[in-house]
Coordinates of N, CA and C in Angstrom, one line a residue:
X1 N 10.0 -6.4 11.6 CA 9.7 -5.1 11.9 C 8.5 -5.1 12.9
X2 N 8.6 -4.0 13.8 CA 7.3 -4.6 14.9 C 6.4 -3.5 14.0
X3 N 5.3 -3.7 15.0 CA 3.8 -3.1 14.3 C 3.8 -1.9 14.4
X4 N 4.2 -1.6 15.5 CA 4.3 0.4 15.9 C 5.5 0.7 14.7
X5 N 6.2 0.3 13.9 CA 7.2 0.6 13.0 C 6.5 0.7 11.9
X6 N 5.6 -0.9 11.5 CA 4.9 -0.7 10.6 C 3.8 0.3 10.3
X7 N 3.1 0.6 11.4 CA 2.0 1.4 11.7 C 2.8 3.0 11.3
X8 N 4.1 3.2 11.9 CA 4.1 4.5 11.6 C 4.8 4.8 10.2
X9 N 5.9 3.7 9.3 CA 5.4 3.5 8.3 C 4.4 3.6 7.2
X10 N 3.3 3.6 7.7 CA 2.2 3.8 6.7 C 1.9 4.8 6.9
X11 N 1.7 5.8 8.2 CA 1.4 6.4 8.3 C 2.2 7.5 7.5
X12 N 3.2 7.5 7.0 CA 4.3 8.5 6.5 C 3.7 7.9 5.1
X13 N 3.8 7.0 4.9 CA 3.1 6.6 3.4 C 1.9 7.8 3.0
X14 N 0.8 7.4 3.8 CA -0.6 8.2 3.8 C 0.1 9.2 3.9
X15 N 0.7 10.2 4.6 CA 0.9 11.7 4.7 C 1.7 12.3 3.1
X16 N 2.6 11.1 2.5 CA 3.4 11.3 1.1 C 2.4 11.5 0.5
X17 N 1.0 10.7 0.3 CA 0.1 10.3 -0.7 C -1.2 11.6 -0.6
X18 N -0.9 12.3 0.3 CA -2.0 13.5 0.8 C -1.4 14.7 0.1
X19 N -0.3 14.5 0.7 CA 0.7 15.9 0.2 C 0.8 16.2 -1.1
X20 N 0.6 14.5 -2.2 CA 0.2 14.6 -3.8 C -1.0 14.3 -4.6
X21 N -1.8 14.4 -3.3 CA -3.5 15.6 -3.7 C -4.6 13.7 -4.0
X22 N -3.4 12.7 -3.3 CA -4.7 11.7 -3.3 C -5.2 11.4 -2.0
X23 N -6.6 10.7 -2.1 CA -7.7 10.8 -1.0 C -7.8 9.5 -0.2
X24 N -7.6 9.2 1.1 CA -7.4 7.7 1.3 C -8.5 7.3 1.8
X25 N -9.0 5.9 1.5 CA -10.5 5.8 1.4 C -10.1 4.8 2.6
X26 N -9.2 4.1 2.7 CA -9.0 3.0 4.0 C -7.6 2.9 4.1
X27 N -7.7 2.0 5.3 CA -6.3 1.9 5.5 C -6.3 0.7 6.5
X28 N -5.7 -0.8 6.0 CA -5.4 -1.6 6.8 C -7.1 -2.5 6.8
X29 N -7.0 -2.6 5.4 CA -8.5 -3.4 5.0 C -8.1 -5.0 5.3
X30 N -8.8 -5.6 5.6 CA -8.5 -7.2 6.1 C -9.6 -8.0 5.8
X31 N -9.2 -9.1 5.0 CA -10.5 -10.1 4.8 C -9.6 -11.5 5.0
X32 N -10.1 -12.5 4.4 CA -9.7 -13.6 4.8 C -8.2 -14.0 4.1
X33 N -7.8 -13.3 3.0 CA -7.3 -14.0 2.3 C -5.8 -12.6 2.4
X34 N -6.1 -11.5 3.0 CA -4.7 -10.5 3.8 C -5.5 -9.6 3.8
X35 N -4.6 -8.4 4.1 CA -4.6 -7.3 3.9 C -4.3 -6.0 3.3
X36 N -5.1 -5.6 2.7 CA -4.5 -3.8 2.2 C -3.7 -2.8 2.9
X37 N -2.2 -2.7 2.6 CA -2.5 -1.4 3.9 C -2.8 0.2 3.5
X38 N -3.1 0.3 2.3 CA -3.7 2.2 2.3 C -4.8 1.3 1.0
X39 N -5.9 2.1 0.9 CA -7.0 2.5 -0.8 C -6.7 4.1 -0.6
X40 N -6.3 4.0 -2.1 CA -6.5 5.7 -1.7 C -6.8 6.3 -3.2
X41 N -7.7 7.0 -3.6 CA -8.5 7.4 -4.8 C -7.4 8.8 -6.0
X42 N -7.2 8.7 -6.5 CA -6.9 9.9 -7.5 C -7.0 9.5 -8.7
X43 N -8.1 11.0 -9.3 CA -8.0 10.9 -10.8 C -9.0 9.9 -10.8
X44 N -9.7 9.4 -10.3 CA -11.3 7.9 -10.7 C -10.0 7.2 -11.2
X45 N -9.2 6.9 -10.5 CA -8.1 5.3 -10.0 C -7.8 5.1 -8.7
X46 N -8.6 3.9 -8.4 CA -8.3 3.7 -7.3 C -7.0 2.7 -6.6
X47 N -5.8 2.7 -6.3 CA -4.5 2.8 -6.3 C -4.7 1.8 -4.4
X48 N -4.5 0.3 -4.5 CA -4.1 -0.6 -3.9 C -3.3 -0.8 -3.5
X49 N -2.6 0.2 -2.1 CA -1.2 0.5 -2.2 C -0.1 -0.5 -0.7
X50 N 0.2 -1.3 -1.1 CA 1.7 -1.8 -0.2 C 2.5 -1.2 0.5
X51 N 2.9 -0.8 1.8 CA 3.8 -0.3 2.1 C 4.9 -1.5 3.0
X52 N 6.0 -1.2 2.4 CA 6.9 -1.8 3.1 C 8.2 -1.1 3.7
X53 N 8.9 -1.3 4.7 CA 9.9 -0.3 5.4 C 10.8 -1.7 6.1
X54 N 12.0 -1.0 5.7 CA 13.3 -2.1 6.3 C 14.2 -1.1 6.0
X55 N 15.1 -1.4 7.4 CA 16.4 -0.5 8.0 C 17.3 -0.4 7.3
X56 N 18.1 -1.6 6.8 CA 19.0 -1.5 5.8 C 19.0 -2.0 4.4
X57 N 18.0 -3.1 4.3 CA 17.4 -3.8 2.8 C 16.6 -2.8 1.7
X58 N 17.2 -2.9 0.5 CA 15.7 -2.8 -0.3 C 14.6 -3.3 0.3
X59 N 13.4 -2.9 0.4 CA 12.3 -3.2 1.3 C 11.2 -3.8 -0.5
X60 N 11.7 -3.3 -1.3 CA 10.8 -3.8 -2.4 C 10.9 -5.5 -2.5
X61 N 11.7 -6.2 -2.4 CA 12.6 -7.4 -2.0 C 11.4 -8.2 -1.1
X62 N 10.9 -7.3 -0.3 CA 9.5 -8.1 0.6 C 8.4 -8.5 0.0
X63 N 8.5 -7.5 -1.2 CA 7.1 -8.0 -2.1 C 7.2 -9.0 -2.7
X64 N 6.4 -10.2 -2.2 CA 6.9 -11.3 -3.3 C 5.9 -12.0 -3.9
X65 N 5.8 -12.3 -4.7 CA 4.9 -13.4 -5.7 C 3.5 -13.5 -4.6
X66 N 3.7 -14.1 -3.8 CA 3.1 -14.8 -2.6 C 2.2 -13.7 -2.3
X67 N 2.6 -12.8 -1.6 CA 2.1 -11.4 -1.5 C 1.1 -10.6 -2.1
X68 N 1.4 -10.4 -3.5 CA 0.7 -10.0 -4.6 C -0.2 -10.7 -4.7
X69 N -0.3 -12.5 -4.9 CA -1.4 -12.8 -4.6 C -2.8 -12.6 -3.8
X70 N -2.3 -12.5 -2.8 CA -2.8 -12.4 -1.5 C -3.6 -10.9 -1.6
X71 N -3.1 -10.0 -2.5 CA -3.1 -8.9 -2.3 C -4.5 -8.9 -3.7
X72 N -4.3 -9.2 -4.7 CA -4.9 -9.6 -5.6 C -6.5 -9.9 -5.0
X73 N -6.6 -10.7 -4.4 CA -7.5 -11.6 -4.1 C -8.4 -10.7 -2.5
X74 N -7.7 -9.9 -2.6 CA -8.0 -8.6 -1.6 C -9.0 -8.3 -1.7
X75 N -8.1 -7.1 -2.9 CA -8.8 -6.1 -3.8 C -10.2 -6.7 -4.6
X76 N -10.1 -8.3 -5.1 CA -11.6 -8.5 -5.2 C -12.8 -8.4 -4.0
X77 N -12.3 -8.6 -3.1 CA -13.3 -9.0 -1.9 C -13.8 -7.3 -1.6
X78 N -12.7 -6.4 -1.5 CA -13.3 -5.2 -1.3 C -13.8 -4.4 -2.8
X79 N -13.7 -4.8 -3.7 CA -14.3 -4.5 -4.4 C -15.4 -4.6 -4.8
X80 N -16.2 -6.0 -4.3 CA -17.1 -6.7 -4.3 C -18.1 -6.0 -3.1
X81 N -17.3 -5.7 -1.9 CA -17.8 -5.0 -0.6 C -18.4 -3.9 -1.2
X82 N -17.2 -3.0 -1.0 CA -17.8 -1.7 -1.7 C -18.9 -1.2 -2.8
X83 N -18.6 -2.0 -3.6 CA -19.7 -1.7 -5.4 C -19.2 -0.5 -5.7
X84 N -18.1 -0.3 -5.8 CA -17.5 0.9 -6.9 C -16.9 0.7 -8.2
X85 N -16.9 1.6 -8.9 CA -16.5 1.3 -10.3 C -15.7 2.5 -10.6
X86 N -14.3 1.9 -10.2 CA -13.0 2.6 -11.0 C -12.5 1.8 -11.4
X87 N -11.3 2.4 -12.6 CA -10.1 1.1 -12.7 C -9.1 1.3 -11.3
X88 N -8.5 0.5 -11.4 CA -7.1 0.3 -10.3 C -5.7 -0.3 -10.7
X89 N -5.3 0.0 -9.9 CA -4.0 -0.6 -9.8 C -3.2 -1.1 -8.4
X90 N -2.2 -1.4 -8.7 CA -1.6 -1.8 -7.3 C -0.1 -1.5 -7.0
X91 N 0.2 -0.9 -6.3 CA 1.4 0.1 -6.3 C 2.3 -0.2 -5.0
X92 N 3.3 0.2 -4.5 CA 4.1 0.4 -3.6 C 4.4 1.3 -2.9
X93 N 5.0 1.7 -1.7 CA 5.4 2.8 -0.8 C 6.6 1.5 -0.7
X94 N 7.7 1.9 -0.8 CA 9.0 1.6 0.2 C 9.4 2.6 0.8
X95 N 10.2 2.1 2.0 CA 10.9 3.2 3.0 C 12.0 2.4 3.5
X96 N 13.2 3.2 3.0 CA 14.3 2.7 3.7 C 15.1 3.4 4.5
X97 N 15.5 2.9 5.5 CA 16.4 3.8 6.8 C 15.0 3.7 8.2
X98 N 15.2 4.4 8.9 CA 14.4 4.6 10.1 C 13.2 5.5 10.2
X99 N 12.2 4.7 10.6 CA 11.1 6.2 10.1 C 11.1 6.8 11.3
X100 N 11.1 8.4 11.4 CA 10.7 9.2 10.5 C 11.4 9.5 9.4
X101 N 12.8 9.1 9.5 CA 13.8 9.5 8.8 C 14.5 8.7 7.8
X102 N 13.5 8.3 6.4 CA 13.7 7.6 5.9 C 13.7 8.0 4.5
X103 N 13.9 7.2 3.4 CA 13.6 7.4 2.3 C 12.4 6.8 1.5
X104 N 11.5 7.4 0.9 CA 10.5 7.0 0.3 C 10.3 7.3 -1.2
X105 N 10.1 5.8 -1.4 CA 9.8 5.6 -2.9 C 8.3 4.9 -3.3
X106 N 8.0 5.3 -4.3 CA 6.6 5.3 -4.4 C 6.9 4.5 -6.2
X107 N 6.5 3.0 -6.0 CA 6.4 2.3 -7.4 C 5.2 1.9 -7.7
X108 N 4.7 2.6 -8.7 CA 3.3 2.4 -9.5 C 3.2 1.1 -10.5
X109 N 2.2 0.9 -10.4 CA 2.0 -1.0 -11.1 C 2.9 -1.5 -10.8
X110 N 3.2 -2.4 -9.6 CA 3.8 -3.3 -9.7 C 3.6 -4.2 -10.0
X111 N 2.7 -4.5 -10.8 CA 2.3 -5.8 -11.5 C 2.9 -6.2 -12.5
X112 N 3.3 -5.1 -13.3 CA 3.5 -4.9 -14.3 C 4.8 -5.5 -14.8

């Protein structure tokens, strides 16, 4: 996927996550070890969120082991940045088909 896909991708992510009354604190946080691409706050939970988008695949299928890691190890560094104190979690945005015109699913704890 190129970056202007990915980019507008999220950006439909963030506009889903607005539309259901949560606050996005960043987007596209980067430290050494990857990147976040949305924080976004609701309810004092702060929600670690993935987005991924592919044309014809399950796009959840991109999230892999590897990933989560990476993602894991994120969320301590900005946690550590920040000095906030919520619980969290780490969630998903998929989008399948062509954005704008896609389908969007939204999986909570994927850790889980």
């Amino acid at each position: 996927m190129s970056f202007t896909k990915g980019r507008l991708a999220e950006q439909l992510a963030c506009q889903y996550l607005i539309a259901k009354g949560y606050c996005i604190l960043a987007q596209n946080f980067s430290c050494r070890f990857g990147e976040i691409d949305i924080i976004a706050l609701y309810d004092h939970v702060l929600h670690f969120i993935e987005v991924k988008s592919r044309k014809d695949t399950d796009p959840v299928y991109a999230i892999t082991p590897s990933k989560l890691e990476k993602i894991k190890k994120s969320i301590g560094v900005y946690l550590q940045q920040s000095q906030v104190d919520y619980d969290f979690c780490i969630d998903a945005i998929t989008l399948k088909g062509t954005p704008p015109h896609c389908q969007i699913e939204w999986i909570e704890n994927i850790t889980l």
